[in-house]
């Protein structure tokens, strides 16, 4: 069974540009969450999607957005990039939305490392 | 609001020695607790989880953790570490939703 696949793995952008990151969840998983990892702030929750609907959102500015498609694949977009957006962006999928359980836990992808110059 | 404190940012140990990585959480309600491991240039891999039941939880790679509600702790232990255990370890908490709150991580370094 393939794991969570994130593309691209590495990318470099300049300030002011925008970027789109993609996440393909484990087959059968319907919930996708995104996290940002930086040396200073650590791991922070961005948002969660289920059935193409955003169910939960973290404390990030509106420049950060996402969406989910009918096949559960998800994309996140960051517009007007700032130097501080340089980070590892991690996607995680789970079977269902709602409460975690023995079977419904988060599985993370390898991440997309974004560098903003 | 929930928070997680990992008491040590770095822990150096010798190979085959025991190790304990400490994690304390703050929450006024029941929580679910997790330990994840991150190897260089990789994502997070679930080591173990506490959802309910027995307070001693066994995970992969010989790791275990004990949930202590009175001390709001969830320390991770391994009786004998290997060079391959060198990684960063993250403790996380949630009240049940998909939104995890992570600690700042503990970098475990194994010396031969």
mmCIF file of C-alpha atoms in Angstrom:
data_model
loop_
_atom_site.group_PDB
_atom_site.id
_atom_site.type_symbol
_atom_site.label_atom_id
_atom_site.label_comp_id
_atom_site.label_asym_id
_atom_site.label_seq_id
_atom_site.Cartn_x
_atom_site.Cartn_y
_atom_site.Cartn_z
ATOM 1 C CA UNK A 1 0.000 0.000 0.000
ATOM 2 C CA UNK A 2 1.536 3.297 -1.064
ATOM 3 C CA UNK A 3 2.040 5.900 1.607
ATOM 4 C CA UNK A 4 1.253 9.593 1.568
ATOM 5 C CA UNK A 5 2.899 11.163 -1.476
ATOM 6 C CA UNK A 6 3.902 14.801 -1.548
ATOM 7 C CA UNK A 7 5.185 16.702 -4.548
ATOM 8 C CA UNK A 8 7.443 18.428 -5.162
ATOM 9 C CA UNK A 9 9.928 17.337 -2.498
ATOM 10 C CA UNK A 10 12.063 20.450 -2.829
ATOM 11 C CA UNK A 11 11.453 23.838 -4.360
ATOM 12 C CA UNK A 12 12.928 27.306 -4.323
ATOM 13 C CA UNK A 13 10.894 30.452 -4.804
ATOM 14 C CA UNK A 14 11.497 34.163 -4.426
ATOM 15 C CA UNK A 15 9.627 36.625 -2.267
ATOM 16 C CA UNK A 16 6.294 37.680 -3.700
ATOM 17 C CA UNK A 17 5.790 34.535 -5.751
ATOM 18 C CA UNK A 18 3.180 31.933 -5.018
ATOM 19 C CA UNK A 19 3.530 28.179 -4.628
ATOM 20 C CA UNK A 20 1.267 25.156 -4.849
ATOM 21 C CA UNK A 21 2.063 21.909 -3.050
ATOM 22 C CA UNK A 22 0.334 18.618 -3.723
ATOM 23 C CA UNK A 23 -0.567 15.695 -1.477
ATOM 24 C CA UNK A 24 -1.938 12.289 -2.439
ATOM 25 C CA UNK A 25 -3.270 10.442 0.611
ATOM 26 C CA UNK A 26 -3.100 6.739 1.273
ATOM 27 C CA UNK A 27 -5.670 4.926 -0.837
ATOM 28 C CA UNK A 28 -8.968 4.886 1.033
ATOM 29 C CA UNK A 29 -8.059 7.759 3.322
ATOM 30 C CA UNK A 30 -10.514 10.605 3.084
ATOM 31 C CA UNK A 31 -9.108 13.184 5.496
ATOM 32 C CA UNK A 32 -6.030 15.272 4.715
ATOM 33 C CA UNK A 33 -4.259 17.626 7.106
ATOM 34 C CA UNK A 34 -1.377 20.016 6.508
ATOM 35 C CA UNK A 35 1.350 21.076 8.935
ATOM 36 C CA UNK A 36 4.203 23.558 8.694
ATOM 37 C CA UNK A 37 7.552 22.721 10.297
ATOM 38 C CA UNK A 38 10.143 25.428 10.949
ATOM 39 C CA UNK A 39 13.165 25.505 13.285
ATOM 40 C CA UNK A 40 11.713 28.420 15.226
ATOM 41 C CA UNK A 41 8.029 27.564 15.523
ATOM 42 C CA UNK A 42 8.229 23.780 15.282
ATOM 43 C CA UNK A 43 5.280 21.842 13.911
ATOM 44 C CA UNK A 44 2.104 23.854 13.483
ATOM 45 C CA UNK A 45 -1.295 22.801 12.178
ATOM 46 C CA UNK A 46 -2.410 24.571 9.010
ATOM 47 C CA UNK A 47 -5.740 23.020 8.042
ATOM 48 C CA UNK A 48 -7.718 19.804 7.598
ATOM 49 C CA UNK A 49 -9.928 18.747 4.710
ATOM 50 C CA UNK A 50 -12.561 16.047 4.444
ATOM 51 C CA UNK A 51 -14.992 15.489 1.598
ATOM 52 C CA UNK A 52 -13.646 18.559 -0.179
ATOM 53 C CA UNK A 53 -14.530 20.762 2.823
ATOM 54 C CA UNK A 54 -12.190 22.522 5.188
ATOM 55 C CA UNK A 55 -13.096 21.248 8.648
ATOM 56 C CA UNK A 56 -10.480 22.936 10.772
ATOM 57 C CA UNK A 57 -7.989 25.749 10.350
ATOM 58 C CA UNK A 58 -4.919 26.786 12.258
ATOM 59 C CA UNK A 59 -3.722 30.278 13.051
ATOM 60 C CA UNK A 60 -2.174 31.258 9.736
ATOM 61 C CA UNK A 61 -2.804 34.297 7.528
ATOM 62 C CA UNK A 62 -5.136 34.150 4.558
ATOM 63 C CA UNK A 63 -2.159 33.784 2.209
ATOM 64 C CA UNK A 64 -2.248 30.125 3.144
ATOM 65 C CA UNK A 65 -5.089 28.235 1.514
ATOM 66 C CA UNK A 66 -5.916 24.732 0.479
ATOM 67 C CA UNK A 67 -8.419 22.551 -1.224
ATOM 68 C CA UNK A 68 -9.337 18.924 -1.593
ATOM 69 C CA UNK A 69 -10.532 17.161 -4.707
ATOM 70 C CA UNK A 70 -13.157 14.456 -5.059
ATOM 71 C CA UNK A 71 -10.454 11.771 -5.123
ATOM 72 C CA UNK A 72 -9.224 13.059 -1.709
ATOM 73 C CA UNK A 73 -6.026 14.511 -3.164
ATOM 74 C CA UNK A 74 -5.226 17.874 -1.669
ATOM 75 C CA UNK A 75 -3.279 20.964 -2.595
ATOM 76 C CA UNK A 76 -2.137 23.873 -0.515
ATOM 77 C CA UNK A 77 -1.244 27.268 -1.861
ATOM 78 C CA UNK A 78 0.817 30.061 -0.381
ATOM 79 C CA UNK A 79 0.556 33.420 -2.101
ATOM 80 C CA UNK A 80 2.854 36.434 -1.850
ATOM 81 C CA UNK A 81 5.642 34.392 -0.352
ATOM 82 C CA UNK A 82 7.688 35.807 2.522
ATOM 83 C CA UNK A 83 11.097 34.698 3.764
ATOM 84 C CA UNK A 84 9.433 33.305 6.879
ATOM 85 C CA UNK A 85 7.414 30.870 4.790
ATOM 86 C CA UNK A 86 10.558 28.803 4.253
ATOM 87 C CA UNK A 87 9.663 25.523 5.886
ATOM 88 C CA UNK A 88 8.972 21.840 5.529
ATOM 89 C CA UNK A 89 5.290 21.403 4.708
ATOM 90 C CA UNK A 90 3.925 18.071 5.824
ATOM 91 C CA UNK A 91 0.738 16.437 4.694
ATOM 92 C CA UNK A 92 -0.989 13.722 6.719
ATOM 93 C CA UNK A 93 -3.937 11.534 5.873
ATOM 94 C CA UNK A 94 -6.352 9.436 7.897
ATOM 95 C CA UNK A 95 -9.310 7.230 7.184
ATOM 96 C CA UNK A 96 -11.982 9.539 8.452
ATOM 97 C CA UNK A 97 -12.418 12.983 9.852
ATOM 98 C CA UNK A 98 -13.494 13.520 13.409
ATOM 99 C CA UNK A 99 -12.149 11.716 16.406
ATOM 100 C CA UNK A 100 -8.949 9.739 16.181
ATOM 101 C CA UNK A 101 -9.101 6.094 17.170
ATOM 102 C CA UNK A 102 -7.031 2.964 17.018
ATOM 103 C CA UNK A 103 -7.618 2.715 13.294
ATOM 104 C CA UNK A 104 -7.990 6.386 12.514
ATOM 105 C CA UNK A 105 -4.565 7.895 13.076
ATOM 106 C CA UNK A 106 -2.512 10.345 11.059
ATOM 107 C CA UNK A 107 0.056 9.041 8.576
ATOM 108 C CA UNK A 108 2.511 11.651 7.344
ATOM 109 C CA UNK A 109 4.216 12.095 4.018
ATOM 110 C CA UNK A 110 7.899 12.968 3.552
ATOM 111 C CA UNK A 111 7.112 16.650 3.112
ATOM 112 C CA UNK A 112 7.796 19.424 0.644
ATOM 113 C CA UNK A 113 10.725 21.618 1.577
ATOM 114 C CA UNK A 114 10.148 25.193 0.463
ATOM 115 C CA UNK A 115 12.946 27.745 0.404
ATOM 116 C CA UNK A 116 12.028 31.371 -0.148
ATOM 117 C CA UNK A 117 14.854 33.660 -1.268
ATOM 118 C CA UNK B 1 -5.588 25.438 25.216
ATOM 119 C CA UNK B 2 -3.472 22.361 24.932
ATOM 120 C CA UNK B 3 0.292 22.513 25.044
ATOM 121 C CA UNK B 4 3.147 20.033 25.035
ATOM 122 C CA UNK B 5 6.552 20.487 26.650
ATOM 123 C CA UNK B 6 9.441 18.268 25.743
ATOM 124 C CA UNK B 7 11.855 18.863 28.564
ATOM 125 C CA UNK B 8 15.065 18.117 26.687
ATOM 126 C CA UNK B 9 15.960 19.588 23.305
ATOM 127 C CA UNK B 10 18.903 17.207 22.909
ATOM 128 C CA UNK B 11 19.718 13.867 24.506
ATOM 129 C CA UNK B 12 23.083 12.191 23.831
ATOM 130 C CA UNK B 13 23.457 8.555 24.889
ATOM 131 C CA UNK B 14 25.841 5.715 24.211
ATOM 132 C CA UNK B 15 24.825 2.783 22.062
ATOM 133 C CA UNK B 16 23.089 -0.016 24.009
ATOM 134 C CA UNK B 17 22.333 2.346 26.910
ATOM 135 C CA UNK B 18 18.748 3.018 28.029
ATOM 136 C CA UNK B 19 17.070 6.299 27.174
ATOM 137 C CA UNK B 20 14.076 8.295 28.360
ATOM 138 C CA UNK B 21 12.648 11.246 26.439
ATOM 139 C CA UNK B 22 10.389 13.348 28.581
ATOM 140 C CA UNK B 23 7.049 14.852 27.595
ATOM 141 C CA UNK B 24 4.556 16.796 29.671
ATOM 142 C CA UNK B 25 1.241 18.087 28.425
ATOM 143 C CA UNK B 26 -1.355 20.499 29.688
ATOM 144 C CA UNK B 27 -5.028 19.946 29.100
ATOM 145 C CA UNK B 28 -8.091 20.124 31.268
ATOM 146 C CA UNK B 29 -9.865 17.335 29.427
ATOM 147 C CA UNK B 30 -9.126 13.818 28.308
ATOM 148 C CA UNK B 31 -6.449 13.646 25.655
ATOM 149 C CA UNK B 32 -4.914 11.330 23.141
ATOM 150 C CA UNK B 33 -1.097 11.238 23.133
ATOM 151 C CA UNK B 34 1.394 10.295 20.453
ATOM 152 C CA UNK B 35 5.094 9.967 19.853
ATOM 153 C CA UNK B 36 6.401 10.466 16.336
ATOM 154 C CA UNK B 37 9.957 10.045 15.032
ATOM 155 C CA UNK B 38 11.526 12.028 12.218
ATOM 156 C CA UNK B 39 14.653 10.752 10.490
ATOM 157 C CA UNK B 40 16.757 13.218 8.457
ATOM 158 C CA UNK B 41 15.008 14.469 5.337
ATOM 159 C CA UNK B 42 11.913 12.445 6.066
ATOM 160 C CA UNK B 43 8.408 12.993 7.369
ATOM 161 C CA UNK B 44 6.988 11.855 10.688
ATOM 162 C CA UNK B 45 6.558 8.197 11.523
ATOM 163 C CA UNK B 46 4.202 7.110 14.291
ATOM 164 C CA UNK B 47 6.054 5.307 17.097
ATOM 165 C CA UNK B 48 3.153 4.729 19.457
ATOM 166 C CA UNK B 49 -0.102 6.166 20.700
ATOM 167 C CA UNK B 50 -2.196 6.320 23.848
ATOM 168 C CA UNK B 51 -5.914 6.589 23.259
ATOM 169 C CA UNK B 52 -7.342 4.783 26.307
ATOM 170 C CA UNK B 53 -6.877 1.637 28.369
ATOM 171 C CA UNK B 54 -3.522 0.431 29.649
ATOM 172 C CA UNK B 55 -1.222 3.267 30.596
ATOM 173 C CA UNK B 56 1.858 1.414 29.342
ATOM 174 C CA UNK B 57 1.961 1.569 25.586
ATOM 175 C CA UNK B 58 4.324 -0.417 23.407
ATOM 176 C CA UNK B 59 5.320 0.846 20.004
ATOM 177 C CA UNK B 60 7.600 0.014 17.126
ATOM 178 C CA UNK B 61 11.377 -0.401 17.239
ATOM 179 C CA UNK B 62 11.328 -1.436 20.913
ATOM 180 C CA UNK B 63 10.000 1.870 22.243
ATOM 181 C CA UNK B 64 7.384 2.178 24.960
ATOM 182 C CA UNK B 65 5.726 5.035 26.815
ATOM 183 C CA UNK B 66 3.786 5.400 30.018
ATOM 184 C CA UNK B 67 0.790 7.679 30.387
ATOM 185 C CA UNK B 68 0.645 9.290 33.826
ATOM 186 C CA UNK B 69 -2.508 11.324 34.242
ATOM 187 C CA UNK B 70 -1.677 12.715 37.678
ATOM 188 C CA UNK B 71 1.669 14.023 36.456
ATOM 189 C CA UNK B 72 0.355 14.862 32.964
ATOM 190 C CA UNK B 73 3.320 13.073 31.454
ATOM 191 C CA UNK B 74 3.917 10.682 28.597
ATOM 192 C CA UNK B 75 7.604 9.793 28.693
ATOM 193 C CA UNK B 76 9.152 7.660 25.964
ATOM 194 C CA UNK B 77 11.633 4.921 26.867
ATOM 195 C CA UNK B 78 13.831 2.326 25.243
ATOM 196 C CA UNK B 79 15.946 -0.106 27.282
ATOM 197 C CA UNK B 80 18.800 -0.323 24.772
ATOM 198 C CA UNK B 81 19.327 2.110 21.906
ATOM 199 C CA UNK B 82 20.953 1.515 18.556
ATOM 200 C CA UNK B 83 22.777 3.858 16.218
ATOM 201 C CA UNK B 84 19.743 3.695 13.922
ATOM 202 C CA UNK B 85 17.627 5.376 16.630
ATOM 203 C CA UNK B 86 19.393 8.662 15.951
ATOM 204 C CA UNK B 87 16.549 10.994 14.983
ATOM 205 C CA UNK B 88 14.273 13.718 16.283
ATOM 206 C CA UNK B 89 11.340 12.656 18.420
ATOM 207 C CA UNK B 90 8.105 14.570 18.788
ATOM 208 C CA UNK B 91 5.420 14.233 21.420
ATOM 209 C CA UNK B 92 1.918 15.329 20.391
ATOM 210 C CA UNK B 93 -1.493 15.716 21.999
ATOM 211 C CA UNK B 94 -5.028 16.088 20.781
ATOM 212 C CA UNK B 95 -8.434 16.069 22.377
ATOM 213 C CA UNK B 96 -9.556 13.722 19.641
ATOM 214 C CA UNK B 97 -9.711 15.816 16.526
ATOM 215 C CA UNK B 98 -7.237 15.646 13.702
ATOM 216 C CA UNK B 99 -5.439 18.762 14.913
ATOM 217 C CA UNK B 100 -2.312 17.672 16.766
ATOM 218 C CA UNK B 101 -0.357 19.989 19.046
ATOM 219 C CA UNK B 102 3.320 19.070 18.962
ATOM 220 C CA UNK B 103 6.183 19.625 21.344
ATOM 221 C CA UNK B 104 9.369 21.267 20.112
ATOM 222 C CA UNK B 105 11.116 17.950 19.613
ATOM 223 C CA UNK B 106 14.020 16.115 21.220
ATOM 224 C CA UNK B 107 17.073 15.296 19.146
ATOM 225 C CA UNK B 108 18.399 11.889 20.160
ATOM 226 C CA UNK B 109 22.054 11.296 19.342
ATOM 227 C CA UNK B 110 23.552 7.858 19.777
ATOM 228 C CA UNK B 111 27.304 7.665 20.286
ATOM 229 C CA UNK B 112 29.203 4.444 19.576
#
